[in-house]
Short mmCIF file of C-alpha atoms and ligand atoms in Angstrom, two decimals:
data_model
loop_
_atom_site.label_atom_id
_atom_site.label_comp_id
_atom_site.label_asym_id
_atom_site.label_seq_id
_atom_site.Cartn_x
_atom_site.Cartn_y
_atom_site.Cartn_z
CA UNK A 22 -12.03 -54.37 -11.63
CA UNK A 23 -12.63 -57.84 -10.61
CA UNK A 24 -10.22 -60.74 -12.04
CA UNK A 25 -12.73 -63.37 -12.52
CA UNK A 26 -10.65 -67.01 -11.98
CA UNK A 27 -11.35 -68.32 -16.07
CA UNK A 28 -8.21 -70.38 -15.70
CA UNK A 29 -6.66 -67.45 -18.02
CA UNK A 30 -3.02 -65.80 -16.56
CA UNK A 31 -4.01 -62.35 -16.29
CA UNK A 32 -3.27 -59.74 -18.65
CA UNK A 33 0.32 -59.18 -18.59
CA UNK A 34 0.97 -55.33 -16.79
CA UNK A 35 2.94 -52.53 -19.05
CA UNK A 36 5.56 -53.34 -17.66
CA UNK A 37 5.65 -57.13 -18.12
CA UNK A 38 5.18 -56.76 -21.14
CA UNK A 39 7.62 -54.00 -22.08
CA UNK A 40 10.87 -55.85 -20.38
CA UNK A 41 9.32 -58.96 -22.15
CA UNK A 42 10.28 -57.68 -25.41
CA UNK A 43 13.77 -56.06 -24.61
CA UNK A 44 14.52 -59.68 -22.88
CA UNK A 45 13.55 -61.35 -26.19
CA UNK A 46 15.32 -59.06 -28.60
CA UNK A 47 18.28 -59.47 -26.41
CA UNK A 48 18.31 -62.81 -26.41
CA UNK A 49 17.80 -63.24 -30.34
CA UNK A 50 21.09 -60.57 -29.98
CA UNK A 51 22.75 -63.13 -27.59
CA UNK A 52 22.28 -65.95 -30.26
CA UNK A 53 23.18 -64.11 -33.03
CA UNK A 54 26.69 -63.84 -30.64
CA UNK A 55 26.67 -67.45 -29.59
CA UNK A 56 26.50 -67.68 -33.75
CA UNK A 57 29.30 -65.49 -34.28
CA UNK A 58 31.44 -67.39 -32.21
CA UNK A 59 30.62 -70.56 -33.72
CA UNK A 60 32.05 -69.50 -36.78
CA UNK A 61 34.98 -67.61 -35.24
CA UNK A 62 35.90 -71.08 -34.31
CA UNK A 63 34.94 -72.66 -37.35
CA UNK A 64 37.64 -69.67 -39.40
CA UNK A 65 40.37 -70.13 -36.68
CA UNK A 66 40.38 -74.09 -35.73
CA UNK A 67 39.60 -75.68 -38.89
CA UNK A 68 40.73 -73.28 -41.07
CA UNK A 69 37.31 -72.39 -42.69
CA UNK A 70 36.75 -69.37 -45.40
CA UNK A 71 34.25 -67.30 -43.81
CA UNK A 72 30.96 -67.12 -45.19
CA UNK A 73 30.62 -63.41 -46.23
CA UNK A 74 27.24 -62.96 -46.80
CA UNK A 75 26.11 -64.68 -43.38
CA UNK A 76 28.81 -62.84 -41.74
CA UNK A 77 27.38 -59.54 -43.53
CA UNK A 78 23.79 -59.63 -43.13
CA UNK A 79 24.53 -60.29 -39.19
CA UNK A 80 26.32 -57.04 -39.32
CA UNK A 81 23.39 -55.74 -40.87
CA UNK A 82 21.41 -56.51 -37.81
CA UNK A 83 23.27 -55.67 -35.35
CA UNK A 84 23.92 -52.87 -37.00
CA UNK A 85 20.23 -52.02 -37.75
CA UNK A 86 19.67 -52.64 -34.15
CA UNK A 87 22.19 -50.00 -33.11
CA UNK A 88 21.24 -47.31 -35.78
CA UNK A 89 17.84 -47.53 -34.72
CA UNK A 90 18.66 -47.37 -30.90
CA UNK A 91 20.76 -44.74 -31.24
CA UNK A 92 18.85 -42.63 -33.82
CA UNK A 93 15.71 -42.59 -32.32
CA UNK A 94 14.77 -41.31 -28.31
CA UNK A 95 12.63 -44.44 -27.49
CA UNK A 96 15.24 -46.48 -25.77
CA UNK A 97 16.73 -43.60 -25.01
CA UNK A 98 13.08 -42.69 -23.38
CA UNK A 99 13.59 -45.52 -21.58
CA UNK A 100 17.56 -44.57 -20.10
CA UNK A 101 16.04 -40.78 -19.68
CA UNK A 102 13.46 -41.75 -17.35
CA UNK A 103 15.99 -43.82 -15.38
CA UNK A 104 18.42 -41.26 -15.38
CA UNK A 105 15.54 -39.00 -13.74
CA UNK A 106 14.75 -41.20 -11.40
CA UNK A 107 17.94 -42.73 -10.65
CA UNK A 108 20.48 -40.19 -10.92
CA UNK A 109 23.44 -42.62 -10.03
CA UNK A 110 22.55 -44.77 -13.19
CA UNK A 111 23.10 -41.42 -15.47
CA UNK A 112 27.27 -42.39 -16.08
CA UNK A 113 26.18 -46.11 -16.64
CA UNK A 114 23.37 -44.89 -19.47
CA UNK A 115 25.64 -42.29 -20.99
CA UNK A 116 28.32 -45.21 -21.11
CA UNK A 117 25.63 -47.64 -22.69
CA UNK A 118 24.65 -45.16 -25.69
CA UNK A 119 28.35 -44.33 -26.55
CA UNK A 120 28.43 -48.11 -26.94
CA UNK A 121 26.00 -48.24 -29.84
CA UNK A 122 27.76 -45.03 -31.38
CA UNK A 123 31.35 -47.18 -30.74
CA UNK A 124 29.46 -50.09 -32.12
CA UNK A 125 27.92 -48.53 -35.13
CA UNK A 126 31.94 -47.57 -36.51
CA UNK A 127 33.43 -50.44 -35.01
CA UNK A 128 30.98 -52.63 -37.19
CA UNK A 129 32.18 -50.68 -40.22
CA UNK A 130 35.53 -51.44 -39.68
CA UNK A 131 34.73 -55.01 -39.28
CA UNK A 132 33.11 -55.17 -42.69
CA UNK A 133 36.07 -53.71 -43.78
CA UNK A 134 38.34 -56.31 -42.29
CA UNK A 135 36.17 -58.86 -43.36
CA UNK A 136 36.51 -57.65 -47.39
CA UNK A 137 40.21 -57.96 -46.55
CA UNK A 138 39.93 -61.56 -44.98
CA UNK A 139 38.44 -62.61 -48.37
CA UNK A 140 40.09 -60.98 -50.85
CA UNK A 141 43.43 -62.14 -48.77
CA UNK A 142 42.86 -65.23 -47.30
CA UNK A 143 44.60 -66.82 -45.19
CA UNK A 144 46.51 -63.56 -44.54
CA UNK A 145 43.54 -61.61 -43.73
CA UNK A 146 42.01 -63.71 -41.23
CA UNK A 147 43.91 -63.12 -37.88
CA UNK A 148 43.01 -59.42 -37.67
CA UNK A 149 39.42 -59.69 -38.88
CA UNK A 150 38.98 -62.66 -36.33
CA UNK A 151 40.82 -60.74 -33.77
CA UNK A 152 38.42 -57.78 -33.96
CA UNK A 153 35.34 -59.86 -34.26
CA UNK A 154 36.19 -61.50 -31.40
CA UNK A 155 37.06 -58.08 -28.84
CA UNK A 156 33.79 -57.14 -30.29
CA UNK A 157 30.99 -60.07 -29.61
CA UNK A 158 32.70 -59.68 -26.23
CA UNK A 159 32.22 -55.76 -25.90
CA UNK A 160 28.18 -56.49 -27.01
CA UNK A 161 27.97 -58.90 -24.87
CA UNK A 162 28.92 -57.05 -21.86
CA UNK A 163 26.51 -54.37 -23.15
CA UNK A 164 23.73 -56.72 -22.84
CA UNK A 165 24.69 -58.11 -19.53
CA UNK A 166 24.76 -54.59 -17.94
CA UNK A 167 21.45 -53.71 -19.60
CA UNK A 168 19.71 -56.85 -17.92
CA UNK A 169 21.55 -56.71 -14.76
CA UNK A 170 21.25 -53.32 -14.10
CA UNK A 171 19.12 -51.18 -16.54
CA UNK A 172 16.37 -53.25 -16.23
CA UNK A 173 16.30 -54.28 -12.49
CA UNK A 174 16.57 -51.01 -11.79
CA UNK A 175 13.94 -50.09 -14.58
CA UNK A 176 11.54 -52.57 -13.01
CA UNK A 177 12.11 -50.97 -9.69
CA UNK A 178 11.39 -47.42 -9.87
CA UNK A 179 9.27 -47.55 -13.16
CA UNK A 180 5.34 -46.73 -13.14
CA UNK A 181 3.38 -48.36 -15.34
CA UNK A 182 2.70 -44.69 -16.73
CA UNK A 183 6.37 -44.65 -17.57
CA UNK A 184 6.44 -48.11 -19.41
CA UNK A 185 3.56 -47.18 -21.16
CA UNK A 186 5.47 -44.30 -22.27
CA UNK A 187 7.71 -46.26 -23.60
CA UNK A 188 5.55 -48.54 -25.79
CA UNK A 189 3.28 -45.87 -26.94
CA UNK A 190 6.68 -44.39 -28.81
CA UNK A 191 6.21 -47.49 -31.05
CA UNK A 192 6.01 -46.56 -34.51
CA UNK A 193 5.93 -42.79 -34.57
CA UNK A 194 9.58 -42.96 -33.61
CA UNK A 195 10.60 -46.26 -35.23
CA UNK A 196 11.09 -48.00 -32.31
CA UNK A 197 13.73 -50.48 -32.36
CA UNK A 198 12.09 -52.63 -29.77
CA UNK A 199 7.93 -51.82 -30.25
CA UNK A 200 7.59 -49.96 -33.41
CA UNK A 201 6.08 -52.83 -35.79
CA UNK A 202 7.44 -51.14 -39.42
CA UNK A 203 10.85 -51.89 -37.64
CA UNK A 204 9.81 -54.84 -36.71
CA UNK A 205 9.31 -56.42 -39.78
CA UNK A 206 12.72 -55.37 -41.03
CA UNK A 207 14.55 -56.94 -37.98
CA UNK A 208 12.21 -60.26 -39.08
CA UNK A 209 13.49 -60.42 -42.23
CA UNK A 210 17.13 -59.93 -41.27
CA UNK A 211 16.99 -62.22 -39.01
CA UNK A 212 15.20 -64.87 -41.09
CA UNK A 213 17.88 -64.25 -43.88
CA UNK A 214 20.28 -65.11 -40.75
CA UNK A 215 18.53 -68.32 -40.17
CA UNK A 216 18.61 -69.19 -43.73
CA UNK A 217 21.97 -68.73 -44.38
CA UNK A 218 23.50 -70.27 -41.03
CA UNK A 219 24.53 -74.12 -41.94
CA UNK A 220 22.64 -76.87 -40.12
CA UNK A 221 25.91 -78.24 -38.05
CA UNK A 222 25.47 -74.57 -36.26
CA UNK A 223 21.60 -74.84 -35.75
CA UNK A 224 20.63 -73.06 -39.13
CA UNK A 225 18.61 -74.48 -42.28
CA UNK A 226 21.90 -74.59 -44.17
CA UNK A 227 20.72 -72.40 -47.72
CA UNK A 228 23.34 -71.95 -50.36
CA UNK A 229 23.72 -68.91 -51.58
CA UNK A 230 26.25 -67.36 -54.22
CA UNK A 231 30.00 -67.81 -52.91
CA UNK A 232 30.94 -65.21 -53.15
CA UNK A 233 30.09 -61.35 -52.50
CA UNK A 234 33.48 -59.25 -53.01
CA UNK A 235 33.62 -59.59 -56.95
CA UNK A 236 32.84 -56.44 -58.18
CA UNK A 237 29.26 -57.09 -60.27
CA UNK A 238 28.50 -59.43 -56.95
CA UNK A 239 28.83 -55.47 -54.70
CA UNK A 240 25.59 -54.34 -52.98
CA UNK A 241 24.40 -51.78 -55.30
CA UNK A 242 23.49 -48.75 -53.30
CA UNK A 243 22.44 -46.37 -56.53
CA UNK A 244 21.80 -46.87 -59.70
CA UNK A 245 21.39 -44.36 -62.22
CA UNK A 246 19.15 -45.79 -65.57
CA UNK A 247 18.88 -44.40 -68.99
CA UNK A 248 18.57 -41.46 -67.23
CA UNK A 249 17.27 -38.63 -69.58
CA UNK A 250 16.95 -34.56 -68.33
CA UNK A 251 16.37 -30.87 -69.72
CA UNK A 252 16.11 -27.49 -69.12
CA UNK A 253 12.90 -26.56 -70.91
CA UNK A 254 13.49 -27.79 -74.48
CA UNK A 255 17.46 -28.31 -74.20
CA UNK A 256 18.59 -32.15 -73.11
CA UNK A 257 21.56 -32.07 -71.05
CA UNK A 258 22.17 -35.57 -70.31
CA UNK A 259 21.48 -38.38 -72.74
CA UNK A 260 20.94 -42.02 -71.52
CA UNK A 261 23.34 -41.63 -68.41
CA UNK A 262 23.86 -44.96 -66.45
CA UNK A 263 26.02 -44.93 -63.67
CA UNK A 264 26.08 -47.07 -60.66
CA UNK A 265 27.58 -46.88 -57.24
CA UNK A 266 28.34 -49.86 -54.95
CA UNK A 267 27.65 -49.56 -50.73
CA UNK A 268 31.07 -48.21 -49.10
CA UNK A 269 32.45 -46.98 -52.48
CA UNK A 270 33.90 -43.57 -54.08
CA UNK A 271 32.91 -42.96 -56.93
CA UNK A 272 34.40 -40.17 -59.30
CA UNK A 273 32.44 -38.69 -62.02
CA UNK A 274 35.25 -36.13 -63.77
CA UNK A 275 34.16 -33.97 -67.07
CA UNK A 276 34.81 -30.78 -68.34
CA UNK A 277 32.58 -27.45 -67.56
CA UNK A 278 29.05 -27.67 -68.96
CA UNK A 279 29.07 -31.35 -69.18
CA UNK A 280 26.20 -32.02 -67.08
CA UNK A 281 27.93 -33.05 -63.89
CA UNK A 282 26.21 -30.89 -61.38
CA UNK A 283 22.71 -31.58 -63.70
CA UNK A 284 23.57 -35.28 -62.52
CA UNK A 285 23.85 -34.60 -59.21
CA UNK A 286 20.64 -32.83 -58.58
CA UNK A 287 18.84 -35.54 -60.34
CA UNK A 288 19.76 -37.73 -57.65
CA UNK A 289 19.11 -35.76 -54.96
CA UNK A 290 15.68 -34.57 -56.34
CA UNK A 291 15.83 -31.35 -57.40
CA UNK A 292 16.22 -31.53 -61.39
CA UNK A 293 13.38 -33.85 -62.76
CA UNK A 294 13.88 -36.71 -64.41
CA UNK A 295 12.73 -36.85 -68.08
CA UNK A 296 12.81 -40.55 -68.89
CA UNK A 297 15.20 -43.30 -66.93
CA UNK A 298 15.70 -43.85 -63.53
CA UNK A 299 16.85 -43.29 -60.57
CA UNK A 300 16.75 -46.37 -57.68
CA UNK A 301 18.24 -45.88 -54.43
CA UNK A 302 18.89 -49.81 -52.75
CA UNK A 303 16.90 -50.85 -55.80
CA UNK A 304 13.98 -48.64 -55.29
CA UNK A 305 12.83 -46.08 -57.18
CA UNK A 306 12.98 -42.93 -56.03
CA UNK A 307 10.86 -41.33 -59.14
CA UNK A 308 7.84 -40.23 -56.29
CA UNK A 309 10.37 -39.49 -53.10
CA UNK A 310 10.51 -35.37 -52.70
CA UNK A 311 14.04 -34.13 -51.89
CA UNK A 312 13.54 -33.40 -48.06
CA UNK A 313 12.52 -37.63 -48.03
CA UNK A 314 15.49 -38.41 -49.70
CA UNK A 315 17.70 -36.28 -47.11
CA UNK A 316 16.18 -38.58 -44.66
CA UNK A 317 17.10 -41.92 -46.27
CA UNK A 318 20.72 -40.85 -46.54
CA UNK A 319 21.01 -38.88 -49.58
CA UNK A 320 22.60 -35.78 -48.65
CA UNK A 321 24.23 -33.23 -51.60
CA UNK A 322 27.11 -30.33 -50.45
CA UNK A 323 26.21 -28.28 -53.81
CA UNK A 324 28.88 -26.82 -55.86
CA UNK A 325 30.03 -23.64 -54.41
CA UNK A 326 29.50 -24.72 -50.79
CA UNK A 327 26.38 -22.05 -50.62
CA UNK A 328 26.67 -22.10 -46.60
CA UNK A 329 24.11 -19.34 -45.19
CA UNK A 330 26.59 -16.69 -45.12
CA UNK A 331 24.25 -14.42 -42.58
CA UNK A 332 24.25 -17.39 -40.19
CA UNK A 333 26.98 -18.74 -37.71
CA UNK A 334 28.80 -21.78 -38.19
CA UNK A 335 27.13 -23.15 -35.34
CA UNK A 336 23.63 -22.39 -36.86
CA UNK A 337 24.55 -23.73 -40.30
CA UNK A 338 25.66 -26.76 -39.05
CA UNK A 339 21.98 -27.63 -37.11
CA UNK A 340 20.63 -26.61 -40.35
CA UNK A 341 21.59 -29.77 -41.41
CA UNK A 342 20.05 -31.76 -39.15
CA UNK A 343 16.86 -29.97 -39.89
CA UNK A 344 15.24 -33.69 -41.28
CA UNK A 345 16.31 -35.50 -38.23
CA UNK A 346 14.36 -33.26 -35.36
CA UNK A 347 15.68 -31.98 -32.16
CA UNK A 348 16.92 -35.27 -30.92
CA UNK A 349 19.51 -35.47 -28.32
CA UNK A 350 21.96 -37.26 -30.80
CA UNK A 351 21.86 -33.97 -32.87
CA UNK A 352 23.81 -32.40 -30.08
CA UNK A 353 26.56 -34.93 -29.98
CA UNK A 354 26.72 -35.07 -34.10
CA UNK A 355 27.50 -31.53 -33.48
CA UNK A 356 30.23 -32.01 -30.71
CA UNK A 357 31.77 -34.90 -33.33
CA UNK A 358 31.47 -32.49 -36.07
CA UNK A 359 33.77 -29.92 -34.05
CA UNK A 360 35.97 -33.08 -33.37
CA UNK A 361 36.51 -33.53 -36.56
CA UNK A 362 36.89 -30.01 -37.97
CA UNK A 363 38.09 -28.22 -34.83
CA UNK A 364 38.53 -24.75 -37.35
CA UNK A 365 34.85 -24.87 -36.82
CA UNK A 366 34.52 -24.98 -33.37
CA UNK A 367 37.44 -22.13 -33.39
CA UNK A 368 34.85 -19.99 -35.90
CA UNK A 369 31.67 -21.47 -34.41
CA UNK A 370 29.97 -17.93 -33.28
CA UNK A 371 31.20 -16.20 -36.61
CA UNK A 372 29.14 -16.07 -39.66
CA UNK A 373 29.75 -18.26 -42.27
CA UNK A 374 30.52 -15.52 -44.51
CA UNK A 375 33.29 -14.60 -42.56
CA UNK A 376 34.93 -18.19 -43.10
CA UNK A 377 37.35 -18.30 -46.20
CA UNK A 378 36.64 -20.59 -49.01
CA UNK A 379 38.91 -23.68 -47.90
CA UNK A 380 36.81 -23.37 -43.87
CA UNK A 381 33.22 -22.81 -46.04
CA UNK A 382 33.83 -26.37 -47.84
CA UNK A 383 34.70 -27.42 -44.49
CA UNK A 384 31.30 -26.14 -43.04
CA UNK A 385 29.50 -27.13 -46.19
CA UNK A 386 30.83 -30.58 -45.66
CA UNK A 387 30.00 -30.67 -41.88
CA UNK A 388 26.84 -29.35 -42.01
CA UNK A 389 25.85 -32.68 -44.75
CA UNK A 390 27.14 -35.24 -42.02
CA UNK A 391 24.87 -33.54 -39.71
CA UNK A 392 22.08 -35.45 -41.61
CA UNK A 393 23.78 -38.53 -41.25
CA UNK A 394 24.45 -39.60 -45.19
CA UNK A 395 24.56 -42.81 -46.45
CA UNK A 396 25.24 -41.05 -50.20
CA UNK A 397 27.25 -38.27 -49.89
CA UNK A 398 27.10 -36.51 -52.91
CA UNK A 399 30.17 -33.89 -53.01
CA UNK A 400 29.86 -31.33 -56.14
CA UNK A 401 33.52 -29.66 -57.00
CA UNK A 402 34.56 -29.42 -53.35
CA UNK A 403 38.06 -28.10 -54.28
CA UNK A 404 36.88 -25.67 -56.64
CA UNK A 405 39.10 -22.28 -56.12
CA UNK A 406 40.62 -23.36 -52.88
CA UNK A 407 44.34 -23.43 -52.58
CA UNK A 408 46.50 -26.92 -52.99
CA UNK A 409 46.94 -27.69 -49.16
CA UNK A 410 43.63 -27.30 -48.54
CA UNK A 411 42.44 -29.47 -51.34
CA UNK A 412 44.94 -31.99 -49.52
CA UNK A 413 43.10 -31.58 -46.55
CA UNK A 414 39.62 -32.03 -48.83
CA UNK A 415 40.65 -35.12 -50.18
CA UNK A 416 42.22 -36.64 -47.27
CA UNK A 417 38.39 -36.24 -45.30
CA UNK A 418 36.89 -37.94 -47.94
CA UNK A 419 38.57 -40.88 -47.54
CA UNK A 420 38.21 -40.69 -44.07
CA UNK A 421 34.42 -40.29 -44.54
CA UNK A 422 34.55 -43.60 -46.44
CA UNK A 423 36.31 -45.72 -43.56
CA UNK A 424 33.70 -44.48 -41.52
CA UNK A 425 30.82 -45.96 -43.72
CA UNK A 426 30.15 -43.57 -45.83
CA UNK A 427 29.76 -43.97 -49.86
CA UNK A 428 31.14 -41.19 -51.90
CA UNK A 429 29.79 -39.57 -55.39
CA UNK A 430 32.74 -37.42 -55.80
CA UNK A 431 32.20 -35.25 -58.78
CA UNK A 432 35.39 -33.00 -59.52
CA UNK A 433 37.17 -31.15 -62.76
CA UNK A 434 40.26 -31.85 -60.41
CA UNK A 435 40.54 -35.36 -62.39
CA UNK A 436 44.20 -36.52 -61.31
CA UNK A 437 43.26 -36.50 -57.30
CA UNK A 438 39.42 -37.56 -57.49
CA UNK A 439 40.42 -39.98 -60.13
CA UNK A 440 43.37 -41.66 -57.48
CA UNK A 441 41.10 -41.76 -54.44
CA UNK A 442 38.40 -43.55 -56.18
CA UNK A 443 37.41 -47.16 -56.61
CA UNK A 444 35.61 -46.33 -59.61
CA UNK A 445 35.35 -43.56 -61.91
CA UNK A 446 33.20 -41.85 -65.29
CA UNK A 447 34.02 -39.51 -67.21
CA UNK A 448 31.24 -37.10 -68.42
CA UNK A 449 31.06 -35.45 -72.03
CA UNK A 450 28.11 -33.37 -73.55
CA UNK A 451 25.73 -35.32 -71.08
CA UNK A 452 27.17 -39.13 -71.98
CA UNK A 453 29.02 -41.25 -70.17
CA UNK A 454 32.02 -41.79 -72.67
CA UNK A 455 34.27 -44.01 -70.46
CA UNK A 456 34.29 -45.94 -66.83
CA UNK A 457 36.54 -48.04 -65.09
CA UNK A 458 38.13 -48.23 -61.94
CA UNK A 459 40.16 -45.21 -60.88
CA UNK A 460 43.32 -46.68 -61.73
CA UNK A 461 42.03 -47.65 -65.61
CA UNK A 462 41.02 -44.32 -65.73
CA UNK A 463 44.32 -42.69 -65.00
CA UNK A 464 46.15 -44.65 -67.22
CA UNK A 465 43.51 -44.40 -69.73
CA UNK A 466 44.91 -42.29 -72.94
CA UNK A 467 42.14 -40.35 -73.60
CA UNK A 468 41.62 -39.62 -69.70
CA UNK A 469 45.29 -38.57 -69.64
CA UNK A 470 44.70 -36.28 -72.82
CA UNK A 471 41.73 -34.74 -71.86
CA UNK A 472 41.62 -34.39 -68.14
CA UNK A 473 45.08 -35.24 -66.67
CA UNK A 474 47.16 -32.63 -69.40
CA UNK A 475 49.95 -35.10 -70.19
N1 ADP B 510 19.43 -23.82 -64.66
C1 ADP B 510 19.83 -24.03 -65.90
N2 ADP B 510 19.09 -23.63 -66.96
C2 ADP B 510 19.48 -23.87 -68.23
N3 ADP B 510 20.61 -24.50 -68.55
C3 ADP B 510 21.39 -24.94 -67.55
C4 ADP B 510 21.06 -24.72 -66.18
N4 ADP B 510 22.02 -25.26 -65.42
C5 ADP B 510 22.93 -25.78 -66.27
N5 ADP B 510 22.56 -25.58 -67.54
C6 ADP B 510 23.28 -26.05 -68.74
O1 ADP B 510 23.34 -27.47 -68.67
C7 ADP B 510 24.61 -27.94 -69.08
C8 ADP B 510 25.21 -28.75 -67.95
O2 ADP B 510 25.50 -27.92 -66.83
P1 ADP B 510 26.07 -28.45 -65.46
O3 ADP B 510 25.30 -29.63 -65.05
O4 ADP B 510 26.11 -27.32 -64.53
O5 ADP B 510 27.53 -28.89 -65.91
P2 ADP B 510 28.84 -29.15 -65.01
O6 ADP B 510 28.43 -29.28 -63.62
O7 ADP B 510 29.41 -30.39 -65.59
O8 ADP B 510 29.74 -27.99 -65.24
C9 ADP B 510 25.42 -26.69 -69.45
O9 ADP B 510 25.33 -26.54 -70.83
C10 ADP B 510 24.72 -25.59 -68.72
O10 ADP B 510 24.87 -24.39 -69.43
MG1 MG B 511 29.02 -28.19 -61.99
#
């Protein structure tokens, strides 16, 4: 082909084009820093409340960013090729995807510092700014490593096959970078940025509600509506409304038959829904089959574990990732997942059947993080199992929530679900009789009466 001289640059090559866009995003990334230290400064030198919902829906993006990265091969398309072709860039790419793994908790823990900067200010300010500071500085170096050596090196050994590899992931595989779905999400995030950011530091300075941390003010995550449900001509629950806020635990205590497991499996989609509904970040998820749901984050350890006793831990726990594919993440979920319950590695070639009830709850639990929940919905986990290891129970799911991870705790075992919980309801006959936080509850009379045996 001829390039006939119109006066027109030439059409830009794959490759042009692909480094193009990772050089944008990373610059919008490298703003969004240069933003975040603006109003570092702003907190530490003149003494300014932070604004929480700027300072939240930039964690949003960066954390979106991440997520997507990290859950999905395309970049990683991108480092595997490299890694082929470069072998002595393969400790350097395995270092660069822990960081968006490190980054995904370490933003989690900086919401969490930042609910404790505004709920305690000034007290809470020095360790939240302290951490946001280590970590612009940690991304920052992330991005300087990815243009100064990824993507020279990238642009050196690359065909333009491989970079159109890369590109044609796009969509199919929600490409951070390419896919246009994802896109349109990262526009809107970072338009709500732009927004929100006051006009002395570059933004268009829109007011928005003070503030987020009062409790009717939380990011709803579920919300349960008149909900209504049978079994053929019997009603089980009656007009339930529940709701449960992002990076929550929620307890829902009630006596046997109340409807508490019936509740459950309405949210995760296998017990229609009669009337009501049932909205997951405030849409509804009347149409969305139960596999779907898995995938957005809505992940259910029934009552009674029911691990696949003819299968070995090892196999029960990729069962879980079923919904995600055979990524190369899954691999590493599973290495964390022996990390954090190193019984199961012990027991990994036995079958689950073989486990005793205190190391199946374990598995049951593992095998639900292996799909990555945003909603972990945990039905009588401490049923049968002996006091230490309901200690042990308890104590993970409140590690699960420092990690990120909202918690629809459903237990008989009122006293200890009802402690560990911001909020709790009680169930009877298929109503919701009482709510409250978890302290009201435990205090409560009737809770006490009923539930608590004093
Ligand atoms: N599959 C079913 N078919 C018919 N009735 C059921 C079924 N499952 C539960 N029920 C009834 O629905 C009510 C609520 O049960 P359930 O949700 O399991 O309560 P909980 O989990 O609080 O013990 C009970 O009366 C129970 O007998
Ligand atoms: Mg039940």
């Amino acid at each position: 082909m001829t390039q006939q001289n119109t006066g027109i640059a030439p059409a830009q090559s794959r490759g042009e084009q692909a480094i193009g866009t990772i050089v944008r995003e990373h610059q919008a990334l490298w703003r969004t820093l240069d933003l975040l230290d603006q109003l570092l400064h702003d907190m530490n030198i003149n003494q300014q409340r932070p604004d929480e919902k700027l300072l939240t829906t930039i964690f949003d993006y960066i954390q979106h960013f991440a997520r997507r990265v990290h859950s999905q091969p395309t970049e990683i398309v991108l480092y595997r090729l490299l890694g082929e072709k470069s072998p002595e860039s393969v400790p350097l790419l395995e270092k660069l995807s822990k960081g968006y793994e490190i980054g995904d908790v370490k933003v989690n823990e900086l919401r969490q510092l930042l609910k404790a900067c505004m709920e305690k200010w000034p007290e809470g300010r020095e360790q939240f700014s302290h951490a946001l500071a280590r970590f612009s500085e940690a991304l920052r170096k992330h991005i300087r490593k990815e243009e100064g050596v990824v993507i020279p090196r990238a642009r050196d050994l690359f065909s333009e096959g491989d970079w159109e590899q890369i590109i044609e992931a796009r969509d199919v595989e929600n490409d951070p970078l390419f896919g246009e779905r994802v896109r349109d999400e990262f526009r809107e995030l970072r338009h709500q940025i732009v927004s929100y950011t006051p006009e002395r530091f570059g933004g268009l300075g829109l007011k928005h509600e003070e503030r987020m941390t009062a409790p009717h003010e939380k990011e709803e995550l579920l919300s349960v509506k008149g909900l209504v449900t049978s079994y053929g001509q019997i009603e089980v629950l009656h007009d339930v409304d529940i709701k449960i806020n992002s990076g929550e635990i929620v307890s829902l205590v009630g006596a046997n038959g109340a409807g508490k497991s019936t509740l459950l499996m309405t949210i995760s989609g296998l017990q229609p829904v009669d009337r009501g509904s049932v909205l997951f970040e405030g849409k509804d998820l009347g149409k969305v089959g139960t596999d779907q749901r898995v995938s957005q984050g809505i992940v259910q350890v029934p009552e009674g574990r029911q691990v696949f006793k003819d299968l070995s831990v090892h196999d029960n726990l990729l069962l879980g990732a079923y919904t995600r594919g055979r990524t190369p993440e899954v691999a590493e979920d599973l290495e964390r997942m022996y990390g954090k319950f190193p019984i199961l590695r012990q027991k990994r070639h036995n079958l689950a059947g073989e486990l005793s009830g205190g190391q199946q709850q374990m598995l049951a639990m593992g095998r639900a993080l292996m799909a990555r929940p945003r909603l972990l919905l945990l039905d009588e986990p401490s049923m049968g199992l002996a006091p230490l290891i309901i200690e042990e129970i308890f104590n993970i799911v409140k590690e699960l929530k420092k990690e990120g991870i909202t918690i629809f705790l459903v237990e008989q075992n009122a006293s200890q679900a009802l402690a560990l919980a911001d909020r709790g309801y009680v169930l009877e006959t298929g109503r919701v009789v009482i709510e409250g936080t978890g302290k009201e509850l435990l205090s409560n009379e009737k809770v006490r009466e009923a539930y608590l045996g004093m």
